[in-house]
Short mmCIF file of C-alpha atoms in Angstrom, two decimals:
data_model
loop_
_atom_site.label_atom_id
_atom_site.label_comp_id
_atom_site.label_asym_id
_atom_site.label_seq_id
_atom_site.Cartn_x
_atom_site.Cartn_y
_atom_site.Cartn_z
CA MET E 426 22.39 -13.10 -13.19
CA PRO E 427 20.13 -14.98 -10.76
CA ILE E 428 17.10 -13.22 -9.31
CA LYS E 429 18.40 -13.09 -5.77
CA VAL E 430 15.41 -11.19 -4.44
CA LEU E 431 13.29 -14.31 -4.94
CA SER E 432 15.78 -16.73 -3.41
CA SER E 433 16.21 -14.26 -0.52
CA LEU E 434 12.45 -14.26 0.04
CA ASP E 435 12.45 -18.07 0.06
CA ALA E 436 15.17 -18.11 2.71
CA ALA E 437 14.05 -15.07 4.73
CA ARG E 438 13.60 -15.46 8.46
CA ILE E 439 10.15 -14.98 9.96
CA GLN E 440 9.68 -11.31 10.78
CA TRP E 441 7.07 -8.74 11.70
CA TYR E 442 6.01 -7.98 8.14
CA HIS E 443 4.94 -11.58 7.62
CA PHE E 444 2.53 -11.27 10.56
CA LYS E 445 1.34 -7.88 9.35
CA ALA E 446 0.62 -9.38 5.93
CA ILE E 447 -1.30 -12.23 7.59
CA ILE E 448 -3.49 -9.77 9.49
CA VAL E 449 -4.09 -7.44 6.54
CA ALA E 450 -4.77 -10.24 4.05
CA GLY E 451 -6.62 -12.33 6.63
CA MET E 452 -9.03 -9.53 7.48
CA GLY E 453 -10.44 -9.88 3.98
CA LEU E 454 -11.16 -13.58 4.66
CA PHE E 455 -12.57 -12.56 8.05
CA THR E 456 -15.02 -10.23 6.31
CA ASP E 457 -15.80 -12.90 3.70
CA ALA E 458 -16.78 -15.41 6.37
CA TYR E 459 -18.76 -12.85 8.36
CA ASP E 460 -20.82 -11.86 5.33
CA LEU E 461 -21.35 -15.37 3.97
CA PHE E 462 -22.30 -17.02 7.27
CA CYS E 463 -24.37 -14.30 8.96
CA ILE E 464 -27.09 -14.80 6.36
CA ALA E 465 -28.57 -17.87 8.12
CA PRO E 466 -29.73 -16.02 11.28
CA VAL E 467 -30.58 -12.96 9.18
CA MET E 468 -32.94 -15.05 7.07
CA LYS E 469 -34.57 -16.26 10.28
CA MET E 470 -35.21 -12.65 11.22
CA ILE E 471 -36.50 -11.78 7.76
CA SER E 472 -38.93 -14.73 7.92
CA HIS E 473 -40.45 -13.21 11.07
CA VAL E 474 -40.42 -9.61 9.84
CA TYR E 475 -41.77 -10.16 6.33
CA TYR E 476 -43.27 -13.67 6.39
CA HIS E 477 -44.90 -13.43 9.85
CA GLY E 478 -42.94 -16.36 11.23
CA ASP E 479 -43.77 -18.74 8.40
CA SER E 480 -41.03 -20.61 6.61
CA ILE E 481 -39.67 -18.76 3.60
CA ASN E 482 -40.52 -20.37 0.29
CA THR E 483 -37.85 -22.88 -0.76
CA ALA E 484 -37.24 -21.08 -4.05
CA VAL E 485 -36.70 -17.74 -2.28
CA LEU E 486 -34.53 -19.25 0.44
CA SER E 487 -32.31 -21.22 -1.94
CA THR E 488 -31.92 -18.15 -4.16
CA SER E 489 -30.89 -16.02 -1.19
CA TYR E 490 -28.13 -18.50 -0.35
CA ALA E 491 -27.06 -19.09 -3.94
CA ILE E 492 -26.94 -15.46 -5.10
CA ALA E 493 -23.91 -14.55 -2.97
CA LEU E 494 -22.19 -17.80 -3.95
CA LEU E 495 -22.79 -17.04 -7.65
CA GLY E 496 -21.31 -13.59 -7.13
CA THR E 497 -18.35 -15.13 -5.33
CA ALA E 498 -17.69 -17.54 -8.20
CA ALA E 499 -17.90 -14.68 -10.73
CA GLY E 500 -15.60 -12.53 -8.59
CA GLN E 501 -13.02 -15.29 -8.33
CA LEU E 502 -12.91 -15.64 -12.10
CA VAL E 503 -12.91 -11.93 -12.95
CA PHE E 504 -10.64 -10.55 -10.25
CA GLY E 505 -8.39 -13.61 -10.29
CA TYR E 506 -7.74 -12.88 -13.97
CA LEU E 507 -7.25 -9.15 -13.31
CA GLY E 508 -4.80 -9.97 -10.52
CA ASP E 509 -2.49 -11.50 -13.13
CA ARG E 510 -3.09 -8.81 -15.75
CA VAL E 511 -3.18 -5.60 -13.70
CA GLY E 512 -1.35 -6.56 -10.52
CA ARG E 513 -2.24 -8.07 -7.17
CA ARG E 514 -2.13 -4.84 -5.16
CA ARG E 515 -4.34 -2.70 -7.42
CA VAL E 516 -7.12 -5.26 -7.68
CA TYR E 517 -6.84 -6.07 -3.97
CA GLY E 518 -7.93 -2.57 -3.00
CA LEU E 519 -10.81 -2.59 -5.49
CA CYS E 520 -12.19 -5.83 -4.02
CA LEU E 521 -12.13 -4.35 -0.53
CA ILE E 522 -14.02 -1.24 -1.66
CA ILE E 523 -16.69 -3.43 -3.28
CA MET E 524 -17.05 -5.45 -0.08
CA ILE E 525 -17.41 -2.34 2.09
CA LEU E 526 -19.96 -0.59 -0.12
CA SER E 527 -22.05 -3.68 -0.79
CA SER E 528 -22.18 -4.58 2.93
CA PHE E 529 -23.73 -1.19 3.61
CA GLY E 530 -25.94 -1.69 0.56
CA CYS E 531 -27.31 -4.92 2.05
CA GLY E 532 -28.29 -3.05 5.18
CA PHE E 533 -29.93 -0.27 3.22
CA SER E 534 -31.96 -2.65 1.04
CA VAL E 535 -34.90 -0.61 -0.19
CA CYS E 536 -38.50 -1.02 1.00
CA THR E 537 -39.72 -1.76 4.48
CA THR E 538 -43.18 -3.09 3.71
CA ARG E 539 -43.05 -5.16 0.51
CA ARG E 540 -41.12 -8.35 1.04
CA SER E 541 -40.58 -8.99 -2.68
CA CYS E 542 -38.90 -5.60 -3.01
CA VAL E 543 -36.70 -6.23 0.03
CA MET E 544 -35.60 -9.67 -1.17
CA VAL E 545 -34.77 -8.46 -4.69
CA SER E 546 -32.78 -5.52 -3.33
CA LEU E 547 -30.99 -7.71 -0.79
CA GLY E 548 -30.23 -10.27 -3.49
CA PHE E 549 -28.72 -7.60 -5.74
CA PHE E 550 -26.39 -6.28 -3.07
CA ARG E 551 -25.51 -9.81 -1.94
CA PHE E 552 -24.43 -10.61 -5.50
CA ILE E 553 -22.22 -7.49 -5.62
CA LEU E 554 -20.85 -8.43 -2.20
CA GLY E 555 -20.05 -11.87 -3.58
CA LEU E 556 -18.01 -10.28 -6.38
CA GLY E 557 -15.78 -8.56 -3.82
CA ILE E 558 -15.55 -11.66 -1.65
CA GLY E 559 -14.68 -13.79 -4.66
CA GLY E 560 -11.87 -11.48 -5.71
CA ASP E 561 -10.41 -11.54 -2.23
CA TYR E 562 -9.88 -15.33 -2.26
CA PRO E 563 -7.27 -15.66 -5.06
CA LEU E 564 -5.58 -12.36 -4.24
CA SER E 565 -5.14 -13.06 -0.52
CA ALA E 566 -3.74 -16.52 -1.17
CA THR E 567 -1.47 -15.37 -4.00
CA ILE E 568 -0.11 -12.35 -2.14
CA MET E 569 0.68 -14.37 0.97
CA SER E 570 2.30 -17.18 -1.01
CA GLU E 571 4.51 -14.71 -2.88
CA PHE E 572 5.64 -12.90 0.29
CA ALA E 573 6.32 -16.02 2.37
CA ASN E 574 9.48 -18.08 2.68
CA LYS E 575 9.29 -21.63 1.40
CA ARG E 576 9.79 -23.28 4.81
CA THR E 577 6.69 -21.76 6.43
CA ARG E 578 4.69 -20.71 3.37
CA GLY E 579 1.92 -23.21 4.05
CA ALA E 580 1.52 -22.06 7.65
CA PHE E 581 1.32 -18.41 6.57
CA ILE E 582 -1.35 -19.06 3.93
CA ALA E 583 -3.26 -21.29 6.37
CA ALA E 584 -3.08 -18.52 8.99
CA VAL E 585 -4.65 -16.10 6.50
CA PHE E 586 -7.41 -18.60 5.78
CA SER E 587 -7.92 -19.30 9.49
CA MET E 588 -9.34 -15.80 9.83
CA GLN E 589 -12.47 -17.30 8.29
CA GLY E 590 -13.10 -19.17 11.52
CA LEU E 591 -12.80 -15.97 13.52
CA GLY E 592 -15.17 -14.26 11.08
CA ILE E 593 -17.75 -17.01 11.58
CA LEU E 594 -17.41 -16.71 15.36
CA VAL E 595 -17.67 -12.91 15.34
CA SER E 596 -20.69 -12.94 13.01
CA SER E 597 -22.46 -15.24 15.48
CA ALA E 598 -21.40 -13.11 18.45
CA VAL E 599 -22.55 -9.88 16.77
CA THR E 600 -25.88 -11.47 15.85
CA MET E 601 -26.46 -12.66 19.41
CA ALA E 602 -25.46 -9.27 20.86
CA VAL E 603 -27.76 -7.38 18.50
CA CYS E 604 -30.63 -9.77 19.26
CA VAL E 605 -30.20 -9.40 23.02
CA ALA E 606 -29.89 -5.61 22.81
CA PHE E 607 -32.97 -5.19 20.61
CA LYS E 608 -34.99 -7.69 22.61
CA LYS E 609 -34.33 -5.86 25.86
CA GLY E 610 -34.57 -2.37 24.46
CA GLY E 611 -37.38 -2.76 21.92
CA GLY E 612 -40.06 -4.74 23.70
CA GLY E 613 -39.29 -7.96 21.86
CA GLU E 614 -39.80 -10.07 24.98
CA GLU E 615 -43.56 -9.67 24.72
CA ALA E 616 -43.77 -10.46 21.01
CA GLU E 617 -43.98 -14.18 20.56
CA GLU E 618 -45.01 -14.50 16.95
CA ASP E 619 -45.14 -11.03 15.42
CA ALA E 620 -41.87 -9.16 15.02
CA PRO E 621 -41.63 -5.64 16.45
CA ALA E 622 -40.84 -2.80 14.05
CA GLU E 623 -37.31 -2.53 15.41
CA ALA E 624 -36.49 -6.03 14.16
CA ASP E 625 -36.33 -4.65 10.62
CA VAL E 626 -33.44 -2.48 11.79
CA ALA E 627 -31.71 -5.31 13.66
CA TRP E 628 -31.00 -7.57 10.68
CA ARG E 629 -29.84 -4.61 8.62
CA LEU E 630 -27.44 -3.60 11.37
CA ILE E 631 -25.96 -7.10 11.52
CA LEU E 632 -25.19 -6.98 7.80
CA MET E 633 -23.70 -3.47 7.88
CA ILE E 634 -21.37 -4.24 10.79
CA GLY E 635 -19.61 -6.65 8.43
CA ALA E 636 -18.16 -3.67 6.56
CA LEU E 637 -16.20 -2.37 9.56
CA PRO E 638 -13.28 -4.88 9.65
CA ALA E 639 -12.65 -4.42 5.93
CA ALA E 640 -12.80 -0.63 6.24
CA LEU E 641 -10.33 -0.66 9.14
CA THR E 642 -7.68 -2.51 7.11
CA PHE E 643 -8.10 -0.60 3.83
CA TYR E 644 -5.34 1.91 4.66
CA TRP E 645 -2.77 -0.80 5.44
CA ARG E 646 -3.80 -2.85 2.43
CA MET E 647 -3.06 0.14 0.18
CA LEU E 648 0.38 0.53 1.76
CA MET E 649 1.38 -3.01 0.80
CA PRO E 650 3.82 -3.05 -2.14
CA GLU E 651 3.30 -5.20 -5.18
CA THR E 652 4.72 -8.68 -4.62
CA ALA E 653 8.30 -9.19 -5.76
CA ARG E 654 7.36 -12.20 -7.84
CA TYR E 655 4.76 -10.30 -9.83
CA THR E 656 7.10 -7.34 -10.36
CA ALA E 657 10.11 -9.49 -11.29
CA LEU E 658 8.52 -12.35 -13.22
CA VAL E 659 5.44 -10.75 -14.80
CA GLU E 660 6.46 -7.11 -15.19
CA ASN E 661 10.16 -8.07 -15.66
CA ASN E 662 11.32 -5.29 -13.33
CA ILE E 663 13.79 -6.92 -10.96
CA VAL E 664 15.17 -3.57 -9.76
CA GLN E 665 11.76 -2.42 -8.52
CA ALA E 666 11.06 -5.81 -6.97
CA ALA E 667 14.23 -5.60 -4.91
CA LYS E 668 13.51 -2.03 -3.82
CA ASP E 669 9.95 -2.90 -2.77
CA MET E 670 11.08 -5.81 -0.64
CA GLN E 671 13.92 -3.88 0.98
CA ARG E 672 11.37 -1.22 1.96
CA VAL E 673 9.17 -3.58 3.97
CA MET E 674 11.34 -6.55 4.94
CA SER E 675 14.76 -7.21 6.39
CA ILE E 676 16.37 -9.70 4.02
CA SER E 677 19.79 -10.26 2.52
CA HIS E 678 21.28 -7.85 0.01
CA PHE E 679 20.49 -8.44 -3.61
CA SER E 680 23.91 -7.84 -5.11
CA ASP E 681 23.60 -5.73 -8.27
CA GLU E 682 19.83 -6.14 -8.50
CA THR E 683 19.31 -2.78 -6.82
CA THR E 684 21.51 -0.92 -9.27
CA THR E 685 20.17 1.20 -12.07
CA GLU E 686 20.81 -1.46 -14.70
CA PRO E 687 17.84 -1.94 -17.03
CA PRO E 688 15.65 -4.96 -16.31
CA PRO E 689 16.39 -8.11 -18.29
CA PRO E 690 14.39 -8.84 -21.42
CA PRO E 691 11.25 -10.97 -21.06
CA PRO E 692 11.55 -14.77 -21.09
CA PRO E 693 11.90 -16.46 -24.48
CA PRO E 694 8.74 -17.46 -26.38
CA SER E 695 8.99 -21.08 -25.23
CA SER E 696 8.21 -19.89 -21.68
CA SER E 697 5.52 -17.41 -22.74
CA TYR E 698 2.68 -19.77 -23.55
CA LYS E 699 -0.83 -18.45 -23.10
CA LEU E 700 -3.49 -19.41 -20.62
CA PHE E 701 -5.41 -22.48 -21.82
CA SER E 702 -3.05 -23.02 -24.70
CA LEU E 703 -2.22 -26.62 -25.51
CA ARG E 704 1.06 -26.24 -23.70
CA PHE E 705 -0.65 -24.83 -20.60
CA LEU E 706 -3.06 -27.74 -20.57
CA ARG E 707 -0.17 -30.18 -21.02
CA LEU E 708 1.86 -28.61 -18.21
CA HIS E 709 -0.82 -27.54 -15.76
CA GLY E 710 -4.11 -29.10 -16.85
CA ARG E 711 -3.82 -31.94 -14.35
CA ASP E 712 -3.02 -29.54 -11.51
CA LEU E 713 -5.93 -27.28 -12.41
CA PHE E 714 -8.29 -30.25 -12.59
CA ALA E 715 -7.14 -31.55 -9.20
CA ALA E 716 -7.39 -28.16 -7.49
CA SER E 717 -10.82 -27.43 -8.98
CA ALA E 718 -12.28 -30.91 -8.40
CA ASN E 719 -11.11 -31.09 -4.79
CA TRP E 720 -12.43 -27.60 -4.03
CA PHE E 721 -15.77 -28.50 -5.65
CA LEU E 722 -16.08 -31.65 -3.56
CA VAL E 723 -15.13 -30.11 -0.23
CA ASP E 724 -17.50 -27.17 -0.68
CA VAL E 725 -20.38 -29.54 -1.40
CA VAL E 726 -19.65 -31.06 2.00
CA PHE E 727 -18.80 -27.88 3.91
CA TYR E 728 -21.78 -25.77 2.91
CA THR E 729 -24.27 -28.63 3.09
CA SER E 730 -22.97 -29.50 6.57
CA ASN E 731 -23.66 -25.95 7.70
CA LEU E 732 -27.23 -26.20 6.42
CA LEU E 733 -27.70 -29.56 8.16
CA LEU E 734 -26.93 -27.90 11.49
CA SER E 735 -30.40 -26.42 11.78
CA GLN E 736 -31.97 -29.79 10.91
CA ILE E 737 -29.91 -31.57 13.56
CA PHE E 738 -30.47 -28.83 16.10
CA SER E 739 -34.25 -29.10 15.73
CA HIS E 740 -34.04 -32.78 16.72
CA TYR E 741 -31.42 -32.52 19.44
CA SER E 742 -32.26 -29.27 21.17
CA ASP E 743 -33.68 -29.42 24.70
CA LYS E 744 -35.01 -25.88 24.41
CA PRO E 745 -38.77 -25.54 24.46
CA SER E 746 -38.50 -22.90 21.76
CA SER E 747 -37.74 -25.66 19.28
CA SER E 748 -41.33 -26.86 19.58
CA THR E 749 -43.17 -23.63 20.46
CA PRO E 750 -43.45 -20.32 18.58
CA GLN E 751 -40.39 -18.10 18.91
CA ASN E 752 -40.05 -14.40 18.70
CA VAL E 753 -37.79 -12.96 16.03
CA TYR E 754 -34.80 -12.45 18.30
CA ASP E 755 -34.86 -15.90 19.90
CA ALA E 756 -35.08 -17.58 16.50
CA ALA E 757 -32.00 -15.75 15.18
CA PHE E 758 -30.19 -16.13 18.51
CA GLU E 759 -30.49 -19.92 18.47
CA VAL E 760 -29.06 -20.22 14.95
CA ALA E 761 -26.19 -17.86 15.80
CA GLU E 762 -25.52 -19.62 19.10
CA LEU E 763 -25.13 -22.98 17.41
CA GLY E 764 -22.81 -21.46 14.82
CA ALA E 765 -20.68 -19.94 17.59
CA ILE E 766 -20.39 -23.26 19.44
CA ILE E 767 -19.33 -25.13 16.31
CA ALA E 768 -16.87 -22.38 15.35
CA ALA E 769 -15.24 -22.23 18.79
CA CYS E 770 -15.10 -25.98 19.43
CA SER E 771 -14.47 -27.41 15.95
CA THR E 772 -13.89 -24.94 13.14
CA ILE E 773 -11.22 -22.68 14.67
CA PRO E 774 -9.20 -25.55 16.26
CA GLY E 775 -9.23 -27.29 12.87
CA TYR E 776 -7.75 -24.23 11.16
CA TRP E 777 -4.95 -23.88 13.69
CA PHE E 778 -4.07 -27.57 13.63
CA THR E 779 -3.48 -27.04 9.92
CA VAL E 780 -1.32 -23.97 10.60
CA TYR E 781 0.87 -26.03 12.91
CA PHE E 782 1.13 -29.23 10.86
CA ILE E 783 0.92 -28.07 7.23
CA ASP E 784 4.69 -27.66 6.79
CA LYS E 785 5.47 -30.78 8.80
CA ILE E 786 3.04 -33.34 7.34
CA GLY E 787 2.40 -31.85 3.90
CA ARG E 788 -0.64 -30.67 1.98
CA VAL E 789 -1.57 -33.93 0.29
CA LYS E 790 -1.47 -36.06 3.46
CA ILE E 791 -3.57 -33.57 5.41
CA GLN E 792 -6.09 -33.34 2.58
CA ILE E 793 -6.45 -37.13 2.31
CA MET E 794 -6.67 -37.44 6.09
CA GLY E 795 -9.42 -34.82 6.28
CA PHE E 796 -11.48 -36.39 3.52
CA PHE E 797 -11.00 -39.85 5.09
CA PHE E 798 -12.17 -38.93 8.58
CA MET E 799 -15.10 -36.92 7.27
CA ALA E 800 -16.17 -39.92 5.19
CA VAL E 801 -15.91 -42.19 8.23
CA ILE E 802 -17.92 -39.79 10.40
CA TYR E 803 -20.66 -39.39 7.83
CA LEU E 804 -20.96 -43.15 7.37
CA VAL E 805 -20.94 -43.75 11.13
CA ALA E 806 -23.60 -41.06 11.55
CA GLY E 807 -25.66 -41.98 8.51
CA ILE E 808 -25.91 -45.77 8.46
CA PRO E 809 -27.29 -46.08 12.03
CA TYR E 810 -29.09 -42.72 11.95
CA SER E 811 -32.31 -44.25 13.30
CA TYR E 812 -30.32 -45.31 16.39
CA TRP E 813 -29.01 -41.79 16.92
CA SER E 814 -32.49 -40.31 16.55
CA LYS E 815 -34.12 -42.72 19.02
CA HIS E 816 -31.52 -43.93 21.51
CA ASP E 817 -29.09 -41.03 21.99
CA GLN E 818 -30.51 -40.18 25.42
CA SER E 819 -27.88 -37.59 26.30
CA LYS E 820 -28.41 -35.86 22.95
CA LYS E 821 -24.74 -34.87 23.10
CA GLY E 822 -22.92 -37.77 21.44
CA PHE E 823 -24.24 -37.08 17.98
CA MET E 824 -23.46 -33.36 18.23
CA VAL E 825 -19.87 -34.15 19.25
CA LEU E 826 -19.59 -36.59 16.35
CA TYR E 827 -20.97 -34.01 13.95
CA GLY E 828 -18.64 -31.34 15.32
CA LEU E 829 -15.71 -33.54 14.29
CA VAL E 830 -16.83 -33.09 10.67
CA PHE E 831 -16.00 -29.39 10.89
CA PHE E 832 -12.73 -30.08 12.68
CA PHE E 833 -11.46 -32.46 10.00
CA CYS E 834 -12.89 -30.33 7.22
CA ASN E 835 -10.67 -27.44 8.33
CA PHE E 836 -7.79 -29.65 9.49
CA GLY E 837 -8.05 -31.02 6.00
CA PRO E 838 -9.38 -30.12 2.56
CA ASN E 839 -11.21 -26.88 3.34
CA THR E 840 -7.84 -25.27 4.13
CA THR E 841 -5.53 -27.19 1.80
CA THR E 842 -7.69 -26.48 -1.25
CA PHE E 843 -7.09 -22.78 -0.53
CA ILE E 844 -3.33 -23.28 -0.19
CA ILE E 845 -2.40 -25.63 -3.05
CA PRO E 846 -3.56 -23.50 -6.02
CA ALA E 847 -1.49 -20.60 -4.70
CA GLU E 848 1.66 -22.74 -4.96
CA LEU E 849 1.30 -24.88 -8.08
CA PHE E 850 1.02 -22.42 -10.96
CA PRO E 851 3.41 -19.94 -12.63
CA ALA E 852 3.36 -16.34 -11.40
CA ARG E 853 1.62 -15.04 -14.53
CA PHE E 854 -1.25 -17.54 -14.09
CA ARG E 855 -1.29 -17.98 -10.32
CA SER E 856 -4.16 -15.69 -9.39
CA THR E 857 -6.24 -16.76 -12.41
CA CYS E 858 -5.87 -20.47 -11.69
CA HIS E 859 -6.62 -19.96 -8.00
CA GLY E 860 -9.77 -18.08 -9.04
CA ILE E 861 -10.83 -20.89 -11.37
CA SER E 862 -10.32 -23.46 -8.61
CA GLY E 863 -12.24 -21.36 -6.11
CA ALA E 864 -15.09 -20.75 -8.57
CA ALA E 865 -15.41 -24.51 -9.00
CA GLY E 866 -15.67 -24.73 -5.22
CA LYS E 867 -18.47 -22.19 -5.07
CA LEU E 868 -20.35 -24.12 -7.75
CA GLY E 869 -20.02 -27.11 -5.42
CA ALA E 870 -21.39 -24.97 -2.60
CA ILE E 871 -24.40 -24.07 -4.75
CA VAL E 872 -24.96 -27.72 -5.65
CA GLY E 873 -24.78 -28.66 -1.98
CA THR E 874 -26.98 -25.92 -0.55
CA VAL E 875 -29.62 -25.63 -3.25
CA GLY E 876 -29.68 -29.37 -3.91
CA PHE E 877 -30.06 -30.16 -0.23
CA MET E 878 -32.87 -27.63 0.23
CA TRP E 879 -34.90 -29.02 -2.65
CA ALA E 880 -34.13 -32.68 -1.94
CA THR E 881 -35.31 -32.30 1.66
CA LYS E 882 -38.22 -30.00 0.91
CA ASN E 883 -41.25 -30.87 3.00
CA VAL E 884 -44.32 -31.87 1.00
CA ASP E 885 -47.28 -31.99 3.35
CA ASN E 886 -50.32 -34.08 2.41
CA GLY E 887 -52.49 -32.54 5.08
CA ASP E 888 -51.74 -34.88 7.96
CA GLY E 889 -48.36 -33.33 8.80
CA ARG E 890 -46.29 -36.09 7.25
CA ASN E 891 -43.58 -35.54 4.69
CA GLN E 892 -44.36 -37.14 1.33
CA LEU E 893 -40.80 -37.04 0.02
CA TYR E 894 -38.89 -39.00 2.68
CA PRO E 895 -39.54 -39.87 6.29
CA GLU E 896 -37.32 -37.58 8.40
CA VAL E 897 -34.88 -40.30 9.43
CA ASN E 898 -34.42 -41.64 5.90
CA ARG E 899 -33.96 -38.15 4.57
CA MET E 900 -31.12 -37.37 6.95
CA ARG E 901 -29.56 -40.81 6.43
CA ILE E 902 -29.48 -40.31 2.65
CA ALA E 903 -27.91 -36.86 3.06
CA PHE E 904 -25.14 -38.26 5.27
CA LEU E 905 -24.42 -41.17 2.95
CA ILE E 906 -24.19 -38.88 -0.08
CA LEU E 907 -21.78 -36.58 1.75
CA GLY E 908 -19.69 -39.59 2.79
CA GLY E 909 -19.50 -40.65 -0.86
CA VAL E 910 -18.39 -37.15 -1.86
CA CYS E 911 -15.56 -37.35 0.69
CA ILE E 912 -14.47 -40.74 -0.69
CA ALA E 913 -14.34 -39.18 -4.17
CA GLY E 914 -12.12 -36.45 -2.70
CA ILE E 915 -9.68 -39.08 -1.41
CA PHE E 916 -9.30 -40.59 -4.88
CA VAL E 917 -8.86 -37.25 -6.65
CA THR E 918 -6.26 -36.12 -4.12
CA TYR E 919 -4.32 -39.39 -4.18
CA PHE E 920 -4.15 -39.76 -7.96
CA PHE E 921 -3.97 -36.15 -9.17
CA THR E 922 -2.73 -33.74 -6.46
CA LYS E 923 0.97 -32.90 -6.17
CA GLU E 924 2.84 -32.09 -2.98
CA THR E 925 4.30 -28.56 -2.79
CA MET E 926 5.76 -28.57 0.73
CA GLY E 927 9.29 -27.20 1.11
CA ARG E 928 9.67 -26.13 -2.51
CA SER E 929 9.93 -22.64 -3.95
CA LEU E 930 7.15 -21.44 -6.19
CA GLU E 931 9.56 -21.32 -9.13
CA GLU E 932 10.71 -24.90 -8.60
CA ASN E 933 7.17 -26.14 -9.15
CA GLU E 934 6.96 -24.29 -12.48
CA HIS E 935 10.42 -25.38 -13.62
CA ASP E 936 9.72 -29.04 -12.91
CA GLN E 937 6.72 -28.85 -15.20
CA ASP E 938 8.81 -27.25 -17.94
CA ASN E 939 11.45 -29.95 -17.60
CA ASN E 940 8.83 -32.68 -17.83
CA ASP E 941 7.47 -31.10 -20.99
CA GLU E 942 10.72 -30.35 -22.77
CA SER E 943 13.48 -32.33 -21.11
CA GLY E 944 16.80 -31.19 -22.44
CA ASP E 945 15.45 -28.12 -24.24
CA GLU E 946 15.90 -25.77 -21.30
CA PRO E 947 18.73 -25.34 -18.77
CA GLN E 948 18.67 -27.86 -15.95
CA ILE E 949 18.02 -26.50 -12.49
CA VAL E 950 19.92 -27.19 -9.30
CA GLU E 951 18.18 -27.32 -5.98
CA GLY E 952 17.16 -23.90 -4.70
CA GLN E 953 17.27 -22.06 -8.02
CA SER E 954 14.25 -20.63 -9.80
CA SER E 955 13.51 -21.19 -13.46
CA ALA E 956 13.69 -17.46 -14.10
CA SER E 957 17.10 -17.31 -12.39
CA THR E 958 18.47 -20.08 -14.57
CA LEU E 959 17.16 -18.49 -17.74
CA LEU E 960 18.80 -15.20 -16.85
CA ARG E 961 22.13 -16.85 -16.05
CA THR E 962 22.26 -18.52 -19.45
CA ARG E 963 21.56 -15.35 -21.38
#
C-alpha cells in the first residue's frame, strides 16, 4: 500500500495553508534576524553609556558578538537532534518560548552602574537567546520542506528564510525610531559625549521589542499539526498523518489510509541504520560535508561583510559626525541607518530573487552563481582598494559595488545553504543534519567576526598610526581573503553538492539507498517514495 498522503502533498496545489505556514515559520527567522543584527547599534549605545564614548575593548566586543553565535550553534545541534527524536512541533514551541523569555532577559540585564556586571548578564541572556534561535533554523526549514509540494518547495523554504531580511530591516527601523524618540524626549540633543540616563533604557527597549513578533505567532505555531512525513515515516502512523493533513489542507483523498487499520510495521533493519553509522556516512557523508562546508564558508563572508560596513562607512560618509564626537543616539542611529539601506536595497531583493528563481534555475546553479559574483566583487574591490579610497570622488560607486555583495549573497549561497539540507536527508535525520550544517555555519560566522576584529585591531604607537597594517592594506587583505573564501565555495558546491530541484524528499533518500545496495531493495519508479515501495512489497 503506497503512502498516498506523501505523494498527495508532493502534488498538492498551492493553497492558503502554505502561506500561513510561511508566515508562522518565517516569523521565527524574522525574530532571529532582529535579535542577531540589532546588537551592532546596541553595542554603540552601550559604549557611550558604560564606556563614556570610548571604543569597547576588542576582547569584550568580540565576545559579545560571538556569545550569541555560540548559543546558536549549540541550539542548532541540540534542538535539531530533538526535532528528529521528539517531533518537530513540540520542539518548535519550546524554541519560541526560549526566544521570547531571553529577549526580555537581555533587556532586563542586571546592574545599571557596573559595566562588567551588565556585560556578563547580557552575554548570558544572549547565549540563551542563541539557543532558541539555533533551534528555530533546522525546525523552520524542515517543517516547511515537509509541508510543501515538490514543484515549489524551494520557493516556500526561501520565502521562510526571506523573513530574515525583513527582520534586519525592522531591527534597524526600531533602533532609529527609539533613538529619535529618546533624543527628542530625553534631552539627548544637548549631550554630545556623555550619554543621558535615559539611554540605558533605550538599548534595553530595543532588545525587548524583539520578543513581540515571536510572542504574536506562538498561538498559531502551537496549532500547527505535526508534519505528515514525521508522523508517517518516523512514528510509522500513516493514519494520523492523513488525518492531520486533511484537517489543515485541501488535498486528494488518501484511499484506505484514513481507515482504522493499524499502521504498518517499521521499515526493515536495512533501512534503519543509525546516525553516523558507517552506512550513514557512506550514504550521506558527502551531502553532510557539502552542506556544512558551504554554510561555513558563506557565513564567514556574510558576517564579516556586515562588520566591514562600519569600516567602510567611516571612510565614505559625508556626515560630520564621522569625524566629530557623537551623542549616544546619533552613533546608534548611523549604524542602524546603514543597515536599513543595505537591507532595503540589497538584502531583501536578493532573498526574493531566490524565491522566484530557485525552482526554475536550481539550487546548485544559484549557489555557484552567488559565490562567483561575490568573489568577483571582492577582487574588484580589494585589488585596487587604494584607488577606491583616494579617487572615488562621488563616494557612491564603492557603496553600490559593496551592496551587490549582499544581493548575490542572498540571491545565492546564504539562502541555498538553508534550503539544501532540508531536502537531502531522510526524515529521521533531516532536522539533525540541518542543525549540524547550520552549526558549522555559525562556527564560520565566529571565525569571520572574531578573526576580523582581532586581525584589524588598531595598535597605536602614540602618533595615531596603526602598527598592524596601514588602513588601506588592511581593508585590501580582508577583501582578498573573502574573495578566496568565495572561490572555495564554488569548488565545494561544484564537486560535492547535489541538485534537489523537482524531486520529492523520499526520492533523494531512495536514490542513495539504490546507490549503496543496488538490487537489494525494490526499484523505484518516478514519483514514488522509498517508504511507499517498501510497503507495497510487504
